[in-house]
Structure formats: structure tokens, C-alpha cells
Amino acid sequence: MSGQSNYIPTSAVGKWFHERLPIYALLKETAIDFPTPKNLNYWWTFGGILTFMLLSQIITGIILVMHYTPQVDLAFAAKEHIVRDVNYGWLIQKLHEVGSSMFFMAVYIHMFRGMYFGSYKAPREVLWMIGVLIYLVMMATAFMGYVLPWGQMSFWGAKVITNLFSAIPLVGESVTTWLWGGYSVDNPTLNRFFSLHYLLPFVLAGIVGLHIWALHVPGNNNPTGINHKVGQDTVPFHPYYTAKDGYALALFMLFFAFWVFYRPDFLGHAINYEKANALVTPLHIVPEWYYLPFYAILRAIPSKLGGVIAMFSSILVLFVLPWLDTSRVRSGNYRPLFKGFFWVFVVVCGVLCFLGSKPAEGTYVIWARICTAYYFAHFFIILPLIGLLENPKPVPSSISEAVLAKRSNLKLAPAE
Amino acid sequence: MSTVTHDDKHDVEDAGKRDFLYIATGAVGAVGAALVAWPLINQMNPDASVKALATVEVDLAPIVEGQAVILKWRGNPVIIRHRTKAEIELAKAVKMEELVDSVARNANVKDGDAATDENRVVGGKQQFLVMMGVCTHLGCVPQGNLGDYGVVEGSAKTGGWFCPCHGSHYDTAGRIRKGPAPENLHVPKYQYLTDTKIRIG
């Protein structure tokens, strides 16, 4: 969307600077004047919320590192020291820990929004794939961060997840030894996870830059899914969406604050307040809630390699989603059949999340298998088929028409 | 280049020299990158101090029949169990075709030897089962006297292991019988120094 900015420096200093580094023109073009569809709903505010969460995690993380020691004998005590002794450490540590849950909550809403409104479809495939990459890096970052407090769940979570790589035929064992820097999760592992946990958020920030770049080429999708015409269908990003995103962000921060101040430990595991012990596995080990659906898929398959393949496939399938959905209509609002299946899919993900938190026995395993089968069927059978079978509702010819139609409906409402 | 007043011969020589420099620089760059990459990758493998912790000696005499101890070797738990006669009998009665993994997984016997009860121990000392307490699925510590393949005497269960993480059952010889784990619990390299003393590693 280059050429949207009409920035002409007025002052002599501004002109002098603009000729040497036109950074303000770039900012004005991408974050102020950027033409944005005027009908974006609140589901669209999670991009901004996610940017805030990344920033919040980086800031609180940098502060935590000022008081932390990545050494197996000291790490557990260091975390307690932060919470008990460091000024406002209790707040900063919890903002970071609860923040990771908020970050994932927001990213899941953001992803489901993209799925419902067909935001992955042409011409936004690369935008979507960069998003999936961001999600993968987020998962790796959060996993390594969870190891740093060196509690029982940190240790055994790290051991189980790194052991996933031992399922690789032939080289599996060498790969896990290499990842650990030893024959088990130990001090070298903690050290390298600390190093990478510090690095990856900055990598994330870089990929987020690419994500926004890829977004600014076609511009935002919108609830109607039809292409916008610059001018009649759009408003400048600032002040319209800075205000809307800001309002949503304020509400989200209230939600965030509720967890931090009133339920700081609800999303974690009590067993992680016990120091890591390489000789005792906790009776029931589970990952953080945001990994549970994938954990359920891993355990649903009664074979080591098969389970690992299914788990990774369940995430990697998102990369090819743009080509699995055969419908030419983007927005789920105009796809009656898809709309139903979309919500079934959301519920199945929720059920998988619940099953991942339960022990892998009895009916839980059976349900996990059914849901795993459905999860993959949604991508490989249902999406391709309903695109061909369903009769989409007529889409409006322009965003303005859709917006005006909605308004006249609202006006009629009291008369009914 | 054609408008410059070089003679043709000079041009050709020059092009050859440029091609050579281009390819040579690229080759040096590629080989150099590969050479530098190796130390950067290999530094993550176990270092000298980790490898130095390679052996541990254990006195088996204090372990009474029916008792198991867990000790740490190279960061991992090693389970040593003094098995009862019933546990040994149960393990011996199992036919090879009933096993999920019919390979001994014992570092002290030949690769690929059958997972008979004899091949799960060292020196014919059937009573002492020494093996890694590392589930071959995803590395949790299996818990003793649990699972579907122990010796059942009334309400008590002896021998057999169960991994709480993902539900793998091991029998009284530490062999995988049910669940997602692909292999029998590994037996580390160890030798008898005396009749009741072993060195692991």
C-alpha cells in the first residue's frame, strides 16, 4: 500500500531529516493514514492486543533476568527470591507468567477469527503462513520459559517434550543428547533454554514485522470478506482503529489484571512449587493449558512415532489450510454449512484441551481418538468438501452496502 | 563493455579471471561456513565434565529380596531391584512372541539378542535386575510394583512397572508389555566387581 501517504514535511528541519531518513513518512503511511475497512468488528482488535502482549512479555522478561540465575542449584530459589524479595517482584513475575497465558488466549482468538472470516485465503496466504510460523515460535519460546523456574513440572515437561525428538528413526537418540547437552535434562539444558528463551522473543518481533508487512500489501480482510475499495469503504487507521484497538486493549488488560491479582496461580500447576527432582516423576504430568489439545492428540495414538507425527501434523496442517478450503467465499457469514462445522471444530478443540488435562486411560482415550480423527477430518475432508457442496448466500457488492443494510435493519428493529 | 577500447583478447582473459574469482570466493565461503558451523553445532553435545561422570559403584548386599533402590547415573535414575522368586518365574514363563519388543536392550549382551529373562541380567544373577528408570516412550520414571504385569498375591502386587505419564506397563523383567513405549527398559553397561558389588558405566 505504498503511495497512500501524503506526508510533506512543513518545517525546514523536518524536510532536512525527511530527505535523509524518511521514517516519519513510513510511519504515517503504515500506522496513521493506512486505509482500513470501516466495518472491522472487535474480533479484529486481537492483532493489536497481541502486539501489546509481546511487548509486555519482553519488558517483564528483561526485568526478571536481572534477578534470575540459570543454574540447577539456584534457579528454583531465584524464582522464589524474585517473588518474595525483589521490589514488586511478585507483580512482575506474575505479569510474565500469567502474561504467557493471556498471549496464547489472544493468539487463539486471533487464529479462530482468521479461520471463520477466511483471512487465510488469496491473496493473504503468505500473511497466514507467517502467522502460523509466529505461533510455532511462540510455542517453543513459552516451552523453554516454563523450564526456567526449575520446578517439578518444569523439569518433567522439558524431559517429555525433548524426548519427542527421540522418536525420529535412527538419529533420535543423538538428537536428544545434543538438545540436552548430556544424558538427561540437566544444567546444560537449563542454560541453553535460558539463552534461547531470551533470544526468541526478539526473533518473534522480527517475524511480527514481516506479518504486518504482508498484511499491508493487500490490506485487512473484513467481516464481509469482500475486497475493499479505498476511499468509500475505508477509514484511516488513526484515529479510528487506534481508538477501537485501544478500547479493546483496555478491556483486555482488565481481564489480564483479574488473573494477575485475584487468581495468580490458577493457570499454573501447584507441583511446580516443588523443586525439580530427576528421580521422581509427578503422578500426573500435564503441560500448560495452551498445549493441551496437542498433548491429547499425542496421547491418542498408541504408538510413539505415530503420536509424535500426529501432534506435529496437527499444527503443520495450518500451513496448508489456504489450499484445503475450496470455497471462493471468504467470510463464514455467507457460508451456512461452513458456519456450523466451524463451531463444531471450535468445540472439538475445546474438548481436546479438556482431554489433554485428564489421565490417558479409559473413556478419555476413546474420546481423544474420536476428537483427533475429527480434528484431521475437518481439514482434509470437511473443508474441501463443503467448499464444493454448499450454496453460499449472496455476498454484498460493497462494504458500504453491507454496513448500510445493517444500519437500516437496526432502525427497523423497534418497529417489529 | 563493448564501447571501451579494450582488445578482444584482453576481455576474454578478464572474463575468465572474474569467473575464477567468483567461483573460488563462493567455494571458500561455502566450505568456510560449513567448517565454522560444526563447532557452533557440536558445542551443544555433552561436554567433558558431563562425560567424566561416567561410572558409579553400587553395593547390592543391603538390598533385600523384594526391595528396589533408585540411584542417579549420568543424570538419569537407575532402578536396581532384588527380585523375588515368583517375579523371576513369571518373567521366565513369558513366551517371546508375547513381547512387544523381543530384543534384550541390554548393553552387556550382543546387539539384537532375544529378550529372555537371562538376557535382561548380567552374569546369570537372576535376582538383580539393573535397568534405566527411563521410560522408553518419553523419559518419565516408571513406578515399581504397579501395572498389569506384576506378581499378584492377594491384594498386593510385586514387581512390574507402570509409567504414570502415558500409561506404559512393564513386566517383572522390565519389558514393555502394554502402552505407547516402543522398547524394553534399557539395561546399562555394568559389571560385577565382587559377588555383590557392581560398577555401572
PDB file of C-alpha atoms in Angstrom, chain A residues 187-281:
ATOM      1  CA  ASN A 187      22.334 -27.874  33.903  1.00  0.00           C
ATOM      2  CA  PRO A 188      23.482 -27.558  30.260  1.00  0.00           C
ATOM      3  CA  THR A 189      19.850 -27.859  29.171  1.00  0.00           C
ATOM      4  CA  LEU A 190      18.700 -25.140  31.562  1.00  0.00           C
ATOM      5  CA  ASN A 191      21.480 -22.857  30.350  1.00  0.00           C
ATOM      6  CA  ARG A 192      20.719 -23.183  26.668  1.00  0.00           C
ATOM      7  CA  PHE A 193      16.968 -22.874  27.211  1.00  0.00           C
ATOM      8  CA  PHE A 194      17.616 -19.661  29.095  1.00  0.00           C
ATOM      9  CA  SER A 195      19.751 -18.340  26.253  1.00  0.00           C
ATOM     10  CA  LEU A 196      17.146 -19.232  23.620  1.00  0.00           C
ATOM     11  CA  HIS A 197      14.226 -18.018  25.712  1.00  0.00           C
ATOM     12  CA  TYR A 198      15.878 -14.611  25.781  1.00  0.00           C
ATOM     13  CA  LEU A 199      16.612 -14.669  22.055  1.00  0.00           C
ATOM     14  CA  LEU A 200      13.359 -15.951  20.559  1.00  0.00           C
ATOM     15  CA  PRO A 201      11.044 -13.055  21.565  1.00  0.00           C
ATOM     16  CA  PHE A 202      13.225 -10.731  19.511  1.00  0.00           C
ATOM     17  CA  VAL A 203      13.044 -13.174  16.613  1.00  0.00           C
ATOM     18  CA  LEU A 204       9.268 -13.064  17.146  1.00  0.00           C
ATOM     19  CA  ALA A 205       9.293  -9.286  16.984  1.00  0.00           C
ATOM     20  CA  GLY A 206      11.103  -9.567  13.642  1.00  0.00           C
ATOM     21  CA  ILE A 207       8.598 -12.065  12.225  1.00  0.00           C
ATOM     22  CA  VAL A 208       5.729  -9.901  13.505  1.00  0.00           C
ATOM     23  CA  GLY A 209       7.260  -7.145  11.378  1.00  0.00           C
ATOM     24  CA  LEU A 210       7.014  -9.440   8.349  1.00  0.00           C
ATOM     25  CA  HIS A 211       3.442 -10.331   9.343  1.00  0.00           C
ATOM     26  CA  ILE A 212       2.450  -6.665   9.369  1.00  0.00           C
ATOM     27  CA  TRP A 213       4.302  -6.062   6.122  1.00  0.00           C
ATOM     28  CA  ALA A 214       2.418  -8.946   4.481  1.00  0.00           C
ATOM     29  CA  LEU A 215      -0.821  -7.528   5.931  1.00  0.00           C
ATOM     30  CA  HIS A 216      -0.183  -4.110   4.433  1.00  0.00           C
ATOM     31  CA  VAL A 217       0.177  -5.413   0.871  1.00  0.00           C
ATOM     32  CA  PRO A 218      -3.499  -6.480   0.393  1.00  0.00           C
ATOM     33  CA  GLY A 219      -4.776  -4.616   3.473  1.00  0.00           C
ATOM     34  CA  ASN A 220      -7.113  -6.038   6.125  1.00  0.00           C
ATOM     35  CA  ASN A 221      -9.725  -8.655   5.455  1.00  0.00           C
ATOM     36  CA  ASN A 222     -13.125  -7.705   6.955  1.00  0.00           C
ATOM     37  CA  PRO A 223     -16.325  -9.382   8.192  1.00  0.00           C
ATOM     38  CA  THR A 224     -17.882  -9.421   4.716  1.00  0.00           C
ATOM     39  CA  GLY A 225     -14.752 -10.984   3.224  1.00  0.00           C
ATOM     40  CA  ILE A 226     -15.088  -8.903   0.075  1.00  0.00           C
ATOM     41  CA  ASN A 227     -12.304  -6.660  -1.192  1.00  0.00           C
ATOM     42  CA  HIS A 228     -12.499  -3.081  -0.015  1.00  0.00           C
ATOM     43  CA  LYS A 229     -12.358  -0.080  -2.284  1.00  0.00           C
ATOM     44  CA  VAL A 230     -10.005   2.514  -0.874  1.00  0.00           C
ATOM     45  CA  GLY A 231     -11.935   5.655  -0.076  1.00  0.00           C
ATOM     46  CA  GLN A 232     -15.599   4.672   0.030  1.00  0.00           C
ATOM     47  CA  ASP A 233     -15.044   1.539   2.180  1.00  0.00           C
ATOM     48  CA  THR A 234     -12.120   2.606   4.313  1.00  0.00           C
ATOM     49  CA  VAL A 235     -11.176   4.941   7.124  1.00  0.00           C
ATOM     50  CA  PRO A 236      -7.642   5.949   8.140  1.00  0.00           C
ATOM     51  CA  PHE A 237      -6.138   3.658  10.773  1.00  0.00           C
ATOM     52  CA  HIS A 238      -5.615   6.603  13.085  1.00  0.00           C
ATOM     53  CA  PRO A 239      -7.678   7.753  14.909  1.00  0.00           C
ATOM     54  CA  TYR A 240     -10.432   5.230  14.052  1.00  0.00           C
ATOM     55  CA  TYR A 241      -8.672   1.955  14.789  1.00  0.00           C
ATOM     56  CA  THR A 242      -6.095   3.239  17.237  1.00  0.00           C
ATOM     57  CA  ALA A 243      -9.143   4.193  19.312  1.00  0.00           C
ATOM     58  CA  LYS A 244     -11.052   0.952  18.739  1.00  0.00           C
ATOM     59  CA  ASP A 245      -7.959  -1.226  19.350  1.00  0.00           C
ATOM     60  CA  GLY A 246      -7.098   0.883  22.375  1.00  0.00           C
ATOM     61  CA  TYR A 247     -10.549   0.457  23.878  1.00  0.00           C
ATOM     62  CA  ALA A 248     -10.421  -3.325  23.360  1.00  0.00           C
ATOM     63  CA  LEU A 249      -6.901  -3.402  24.792  1.00  0.00           C
ATOM     64  CA  ALA A 250      -8.086  -1.596  27.929  1.00  0.00           C
ATOM     65  CA  LEU A 251     -10.806  -4.221  28.427  1.00  0.00           C
ATOM     66  CA  PHE A 252      -8.313  -6.996  27.797  1.00  0.00           C
ATOM     67  CA  MET A 253      -5.957  -5.518  30.385  1.00  0.00           C
ATOM     68  CA  LEU A 254      -8.774  -5.595  32.957  1.00  0.00           C
ATOM     69  CA  PHE A 255      -9.182  -9.286  32.202  1.00  0.00           C
ATOM     70  CA  PHE A 256      -5.395  -9.774  32.428  1.00  0.00           C
ATOM     71  CA  ALA A 257      -5.293  -7.890  35.736  1.00  0.00           C
ATOM     72  CA  PHE A 258      -8.052 -10.052  37.172  1.00  0.00           C
ATOM     73  CA  TRP A 259      -5.900 -13.167  36.749  1.00  0.00           C
ATOM     74  CA  VAL A 260      -2.715 -11.492  37.952  1.00  0.00           C
ATOM     75  CA  PHE A 261      -4.257 -10.045  41.109  1.00  0.00           C
ATOM     76  CA  TYR A 262      -7.030 -12.490  42.014  1.00  0.00           C
ATOM     77  CA  ARG A 263      -6.116 -15.887  40.501  1.00  0.00           C
ATOM     78  CA  PRO A 264      -2.327 -15.709  40.022  1.00  0.00           C
ATOM     79  CA  ASP A 265      -1.795 -19.468  40.362  1.00  0.00           C
ATOM     80  CA  PHE A 266      -4.979 -20.763  38.765  1.00  0.00           C
ATOM     81  CA  LEU A 267      -3.457 -21.248  35.307  1.00  0.00           C
ATOM     82  CA  GLY A 268      -0.288 -22.920  36.633  1.00  0.00           C
ATOM     83  CA  HIS A 269       0.381 -26.173  38.466  1.00  0.00           C
ATOM     84  CA  ALA A 270       0.869 -26.489  42.231  1.00  0.00           C
ATOM     85  CA  ILE A 271       3.509 -29.190  41.728  1.00  0.00           C
ATOM     86  CA  ASN A 272       5.794 -26.609  40.120  1.00  0.00           C
ATOM     87  CA  TYR A 273       6.292 -25.124  43.590  1.00  0.00           C
ATOM     88  CA  GLU A 274       8.350 -28.252  44.284  1.00  0.00           C
ATOM     89  CA  LYS A 275      11.963 -28.209  43.137  1.00  0.00           C
ATOM     90  CA  ALA A 276      12.924 -30.366  40.139  1.00  0.00           C
ATOM     91  CA  ASN A 277      13.846 -33.939  41.073  1.00  0.00           C
ATOM     92  CA  ALA A 278      15.334 -36.177  38.375  1.00  0.00           C
ATOM     93  CA  LEU A 279      14.408 -39.347  40.293  1.00  0.00           C
ATOM     94  CA  VAL A 280      10.688 -38.757  40.858  1.00  0.00           C
ATOM     95  CA  THR A 281       8.107 -38.165  38.155  1.00  0.00           C
TER      96      THR A 281
END
